[in-house]
Amino acid sequence: MANKQKLIYATLALSLALNLFLIGAAANYAMKWRGFSDEVGWVDKRLLRTEERVIRHLDGADKELARRVFQERRPELLGALEELRAARKAFRASLSVKQPDPQDITAALNRSQAAAQRLNENLHGALRDMGSGLSPEARAKIADHMQRRHSRD
């Protein structure tokens, strides 16, 4: 009788673990699917994460300066990212036709390069605006953090 009870409990525990695993996997894929449908939201979330990574190392007035710079640059950064995604989508579309037109491919690549340049300029502009206004202590703290993270360079 005790062996049957142990077998039932083991089966119940295994069943519960399997159900929790399946529910967790379904929830994970549902969240990923939700993220695929909202591309601009995904980009905005990515920018917010980047902003928070920089800001968490700052204090007081330096933190406010960084927030203000990111807030001012956000529309340009989002626009450049959206344009880059659209240009890459156009490039894929120009390659997927039966007989690709070299002019369409070149135009899509030129559009992608211009969008990447715009994104790069805005990102470096934000870093320049932030770096020139930060206190020496904040610059040293960021430099130290970057040195630890990128010691191979």
PDB file of C-alpha atoms in Angstrom:
ATOM      1  CA  MET A   1       0.000   0.000   0.000  1.00  0.00           C
ATOM      2  CA  ALA A   2       2.841   2.417   0.861  1.00  0.00           C
ATOM      3  CA  ASN A   3       4.534   1.719  -2.479  1.00  0.00           C
ATOM      4  CA  LYS A   4       1.364   2.603  -4.371  1.00  0.00           C
ATOM      5  CA  GLN A   5       1.016   5.836  -2.405  1.00  0.00           C
ATOM      6  CA  LYS A   6       4.647   6.807  -3.143  1.00  0.00           C
ATOM      7  CA  LEU A   7       4.083   6.050  -6.820  1.00  0.00           C
ATOM      8  CA  ILE A   8       0.946   8.214  -6.875  1.00  0.00           C
ATOM      9  CA  TYR A   9       2.783  11.114  -5.156  1.00  0.00           C
ATOM     10  CA  ALA A  10       5.733  10.810  -7.526  1.00  0.00           C
ATOM     11  CA  THR A  11       3.394  10.776 -10.530  1.00  0.00           C
ATOM     12  CA  LEU A  12       1.515  13.781  -9.159  1.00  0.00           C
ATOM     13  CA  ALA A  13       4.744  15.722  -8.575  1.00  0.00           C
ATOM     14  CA  LEU A  14       6.005  14.876 -12.063  1.00  0.00           C
ATOM     15  CA  SER A  15       2.698  15.904 -13.607  1.00  0.00           C
ATOM     16  CA  LEU A  16       2.716  19.199 -11.695  1.00  0.00           C
ATOM     17  CA  ALA A  17       6.297  19.956 -12.765  1.00  0.00           C
ATOM     18  CA  LEU A  18       5.491  19.178 -16.397  1.00  0.00           C
ATOM     19  CA  ASN A  19       2.384  21.387 -16.317  1.00  0.00           C
ATOM     20  CA  LEU A  20       4.311  24.289 -14.781  1.00  0.00           C
ATOM     21  CA  PHE A  21       7.023  23.908 -17.407  1.00  0.00           C
ATOM     22  CA  LEU A  22       4.488  23.921 -20.257  1.00  0.00           C
ATOM     23  CA  ILE A  23       2.604  26.921 -18.854  1.00  0.00           C
ATOM     24  CA  GLY A  24       5.877  28.822 -18.401  1.00  0.00           C
ATOM     25  CA  ALA A  25       6.999  28.017 -21.940  1.00  0.00           C
ATOM     26  CA  ALA A  26       3.639  29.124 -23.338  1.00  0.00           C
ATOM     27  CA  ALA A  27       3.816  32.390 -21.376  1.00  0.00           C
ATOM     28  CA  ASN A  28       7.375  33.004 -22.564  1.00  0.00           C
ATOM     29  CA  TYR A  29       6.463  32.547 -26.220  1.00  0.00           C
ATOM     30  CA  ALA A  30       3.324  34.653 -25.788  1.00  0.00           C
ATOM     31  CA  MET A  31       5.464  37.523 -24.488  1.00  0.00           C
ATOM     32  CA  LYS A  32       7.902  37.116 -27.373  1.00  0.00           C
ATOM     33  CA  TRP A  33       5.040  37.052 -29.872  1.00  0.00           C
ATOM     34  CA  ARG A  34       3.645  40.231 -28.331  1.00  0.00           C
ATOM     35  CA  GLY A  35       7.055  41.857 -28.738  1.00  0.00           C
ATOM     36  CA  PHE A  36       7.212  40.910 -32.435  1.00  0.00           C
ATOM     37  CA  SER A  37       3.945  42.646 -33.209  1.00  0.00           C
ATOM     38  CA  ASP A  38       5.020  45.930 -31.611  1.00  0.00           C
ATOM     39  CA  GLU A  39       8.349  46.730 -33.271  1.00  0.00           C
ATOM     40  CA  VAL A  40       8.423  50.421 -32.398  1.00  0.00           C
ATOM     41  CA  GLY A  41       7.641  49.567 -28.784  1.00  0.00           C
ATOM     42  CA  TRP A  42      10.522  47.110 -28.813  1.00  0.00           C
ATOM     43  CA  VAL A  43      12.889  49.796 -30.081  1.00  0.00           C
ATOM     44  CA  ASP A  44      11.655  52.254 -27.477  1.00  0.00           C
ATOM     45  CA  LYS A  45      12.165  49.664 -24.731  1.00  0.00           C
ATOM     46  CA  ARG A  46      15.684  49.030 -25.981  1.00  0.00           C
ATOM     47  CA  LEU A  47      16.466  52.744 -25.844  1.00  0.00           C
ATOM     48  CA  LEU A  48      15.027  52.959 -22.332  1.00  0.00           C
ATOM     49  CA  ARG A  49      17.246  50.073 -21.197  1.00  0.00           C
ATOM     50  CA  THR A  50      20.301  51.748 -22.685  1.00  0.00           C
ATOM     51  CA  GLU A  51      19.368  55.010 -21.012  1.00  0.00           C
ATOM     52  CA  GLU A  52      18.954  53.314 -17.638  1.00  0.00           C
ATOM     53  CA  ARG A  53      22.314  51.554 -17.984  1.00  0.00           C
ATOM     54  CA  VAL A  54      24.038  54.903 -18.404  1.00  0.00           C
ATOM     55  CA  ILE A  55      21.982  56.785 -15.816  1.00  0.00           C
ATOM     56  CA  ARG A  56      22.360  54.237 -13.009  1.00  0.00           C
ATOM     57  CA  HIS A  57      26.048  55.155 -12.714  1.00  0.00           C
ATOM     58  CA  LEU A  58      25.299  58.857 -12.207  1.00  0.00           C
ATOM     59  CA  ASP A  59      24.137  60.924  -9.252  1.00  0.00           C
ATOM     60  CA  GLY A  60      22.308  64.215  -8.697  1.00  0.00           C
ATOM     61  CA  ALA A  61      22.748  66.888 -11.370  1.00  0.00           C
ATOM     62  CA  ASP A  62      24.659  64.509 -13.633  1.00  0.00           C
ATOM     63  CA  LYS A  63      21.732  62.096 -13.624  1.00  0.00           C
ATOM     64  CA  GLU A  64      19.315  64.904 -14.515  1.00  0.00           C
ATOM     65  CA  LEU A  65      21.587  66.095 -17.336  1.00  0.00           C
ATOM     66  CA  ALA A  66      21.763  62.589 -18.795  1.00  0.00           C
ATOM     67  CA  ARG A  67      17.983  62.185 -18.590  1.00  0.00           C
ATOM     68  CA  ARG A  68      17.437  65.541 -20.285  1.00  0.00           C
ATOM     69  CA  VAL A  69      19.888  64.727 -23.093  1.00  0.00           C
ATOM     70  CA  PHE A  70      18.283  61.333 -23.715  1.00  0.00           C
ATOM     71  CA  GLN A  71      14.816  62.902 -23.660  1.00  0.00           C
ATOM     72  CA  GLU A  72      15.855  65.546 -26.200  1.00  0.00           C
ATOM     73  CA  ARG A  73      17.505  62.995 -28.500  1.00  0.00           C
ATOM     74  CA  ARG A  74      14.841  60.265 -28.209  1.00  0.00           C
ATOM     75  CA  PRO A  75      12.675  61.378 -31.191  1.00  0.00           C
ATOM     76  CA  GLU A  76      15.688  61.559 -33.523  1.00  0.00           C
ATOM     77  CA  LEU A  77      17.027  58.217 -32.306  1.00  0.00           C
ATOM     78  CA  LEU A  78      13.649  56.518 -32.693  1.00  0.00           C
ATOM     79  CA  GLY A  79      13.164  58.037 -36.139  1.00  0.00           C
ATOM     80  CA  ALA A  80      16.595  56.879 -37.256  1.00  0.00           C
ATOM     81  CA  LEU A  81      15.992  53.361 -35.932  1.00  0.00           C
ATOM     82  CA  GLU A  82      12.609  53.165 -37.657  1.00  0.00           C
ATOM     83  CA  GLU A  83      14.134  54.379 -40.910  1.00  0.00           C
ATOM     84  CA  LEU A  84      16.948  51.833 -40.621  1.00  0.00           C
ATOM     85  CA  ARG A  85      14.452  48.992 -40.090  1.00  0.00           C
ATOM     86  CA  ALA A  86      12.360  50.188 -43.043  1.00  0.00           C
ATOM     87  CA  ALA A  87      15.435  50.439 -45.270  1.00  0.00           C
ATOM     88  CA  ARG A  88      16.545  46.925 -44.361  1.00  0.00           C
ATOM     89  CA  LYS A  89      13.039  45.635 -45.001  1.00  0.00           C
ATOM     90  CA  ALA A  90      13.091  47.315 -48.431  1.00  0.00           C
ATOM     91  CA  PHE A  91      16.473  45.713 -49.122  1.00  0.00           C
ATOM     92  CA  ARG A  92      15.134  42.249 -48.251  1.00  0.00           C
ATOM     93  CA  ALA A  93      12.092  42.879 -50.432  1.00  0.00           C
ATOM     94  CA  SER A  94      14.260  43.990 -53.369  1.00  0.00           C
ATOM     95  CA  LEU A  95      16.268  40.771 -53.127  1.00  0.00           C
ATOM     96  CA  SER A  96      13.267  38.480 -52.790  1.00  0.00           C
ATOM     97  CA  VAL A  97      11.758  39.226 -56.207  1.00  0.00           C
ATOM     98  CA  LYS A  98      12.255  36.800 -59.078  1.00  0.00           C
ATOM     99  CA  GLN A  99      14.578  39.121 -61.001  1.00  0.00           C
ATOM    100  CA  PRO A 100      16.128  41.670 -58.636  1.00  0.00           C
ATOM    101  CA  ASP A 101      16.623  45.153 -60.032  1.00  0.00           C
ATOM    102  CA  PRO A 102      20.145  46.422 -59.238  1.00  0.00           C
ATOM    103  CA  GLN A 103      18.843  49.990 -58.952  1.00  0.00           C
ATOM    104  CA  ASP A 104      16.314  48.962 -56.275  1.00  0.00           C
ATOM    105  CA  ILE A 105      19.015  47.089 -54.370  1.00  0.00           C
ATOM    106  CA  THR A 106      21.379  50.064 -54.561  1.00  0.00           C
ATOM    107  CA  ALA A 107      18.648  52.491 -53.505  1.00  0.00           C
ATOM    108  CA  ALA A 108      17.733  50.321 -50.520  1.00  0.00           C
ATOM    109  CA  LEU A 109      21.371  50.002 -49.458  1.00  0.00           C
ATOM    110  CA  ASN A 110      21.910  53.753 -49.827  1.00  0.00           C
ATOM    111  CA  ARG A 111      18.802  54.361 -47.719  1.00  0.00           C
ATOM    112  CA  SER A 112      20.085  51.923 -45.084  1.00  0.00           C
ATOM    113  CA  GLN A 113      23.499  53.576 -45.024  1.00  0.00           C
ATOM    114  CA  ALA A 114      21.939  57.038 -44.642  1.00  0.00           C
ATOM    115  CA  ALA A 115      19.728  55.824 -41.787  1.00  0.00           C
ATOM    116  CA  ALA A 116      22.679  54.177 -40.035  1.00  0.00           C
ATOM    117  CA  GLN A 117      24.688  57.391 -40.420  1.00  0.00           C
ATOM    118  CA  ARG A 118      21.794  59.415 -38.956  1.00  0.00           C
ATOM    119  CA  LEU A 119      21.529  56.994 -36.041  1.00  0.00           C
ATOM    120  CA  ASN A 120      25.272  57.120 -35.439  1.00  0.00           C
ATOM    121  CA  GLU A 121      25.327  60.928 -35.512  1.00  0.00           C
ATOM    122  CA  ASN A 122      22.445  61.179 -33.043  1.00  0.00           C
ATOM    123  CA  LEU A 123      23.914  58.625 -30.676  1.00  0.00           C
ATOM    124  CA  HIS A 124      27.339  60.239 -30.686  1.00  0.00           C
ATOM    125  CA  GLY A 125      25.721  63.661 -30.375  1.00  0.00           C
ATOM    126  CA  ALA A 126      23.911  62.516 -27.240  1.00  0.00           C
ATOM    127  CA  LEU A 127      27.138  61.124 -25.793  1.00  0.00           C
ATOM    128  CA  ARG A 128      28.987  64.330 -26.674  1.00  0.00           C
ATOM    129  CA  ASP A 129      26.288  66.505 -25.072  1.00  0.00           C
ATOM    130  CA  MET A 130      26.320  64.340 -21.980  1.00  0.00           C
ATOM    131  CA  GLY A 131      30.086  64.030 -21.727  1.00  0.00           C
ATOM    132  CA  SER A 132      30.717  67.740 -22.041  1.00  0.00           C
ATOM    133  CA  GLY A 133      28.252  68.579 -19.259  1.00  0.00           C
ATOM    134  CA  LEU A 134      29.050  65.859 -16.723  1.00  0.00           C
ATOM    135  CA  SER A 135      31.106  66.519 -13.638  1.00  0.00           C
ATOM    136  CA  PRO A 136      34.687  65.213 -13.564  1.00  0.00           C
ATOM    137  CA  GLU A 137      33.667  62.620 -10.953  1.00  0.00           C
ATOM    138  CA  ALA A 138      30.868  61.288 -13.156  1.00  0.00           C
ATOM    139  CA  ARG A 139      33.158  61.102 -16.187  1.00  0.00           C
ATOM    140  CA  ALA A 140      35.732  59.216 -14.118  1.00  0.00           C
ATOM    141  CA  LYS A 141      33.049  56.819 -12.853  1.00  0.00           C
ATOM    142  CA  ILE A 142      31.819  56.081 -16.384  1.00  0.00           C
ATOM    143  CA  ALA A 143      35.384  55.700 -17.683  1.00  0.00           C
ATOM    144  CA  ASP A 144      36.154  53.256 -14.859  1.00  0.00           C
ATOM    145  CA  HIS A 145      33.007  51.256 -15.613  1.00  0.00           C
ATOM    146  CA  MET A 146      33.821  51.149 -19.331  1.00  0.00           C
ATOM    147  CA  GLN A 147      37.398  50.100 -18.570  1.00  0.00           C
ATOM    148  CA  ARG A 148      36.177  47.151 -16.501  1.00  0.00           C
ATOM    149  CA  ARG A 149      33.651  46.080 -19.133  1.00  0.00           C
ATOM    150  CA  HIS A 150      35.925  46.525 -22.139  1.00  0.00           C
ATOM    151  CA  SER A 151      39.290  45.543 -20.705  1.00  0.00           C
ATOM    152  CA  ARG A 152      40.159  43.525 -23.835  1.00  0.00           C
ATOM    153  CA  ASP A 153      40.287  46.716 -25.906  1.00  0.00           C
TER     154      ASP A 153
END
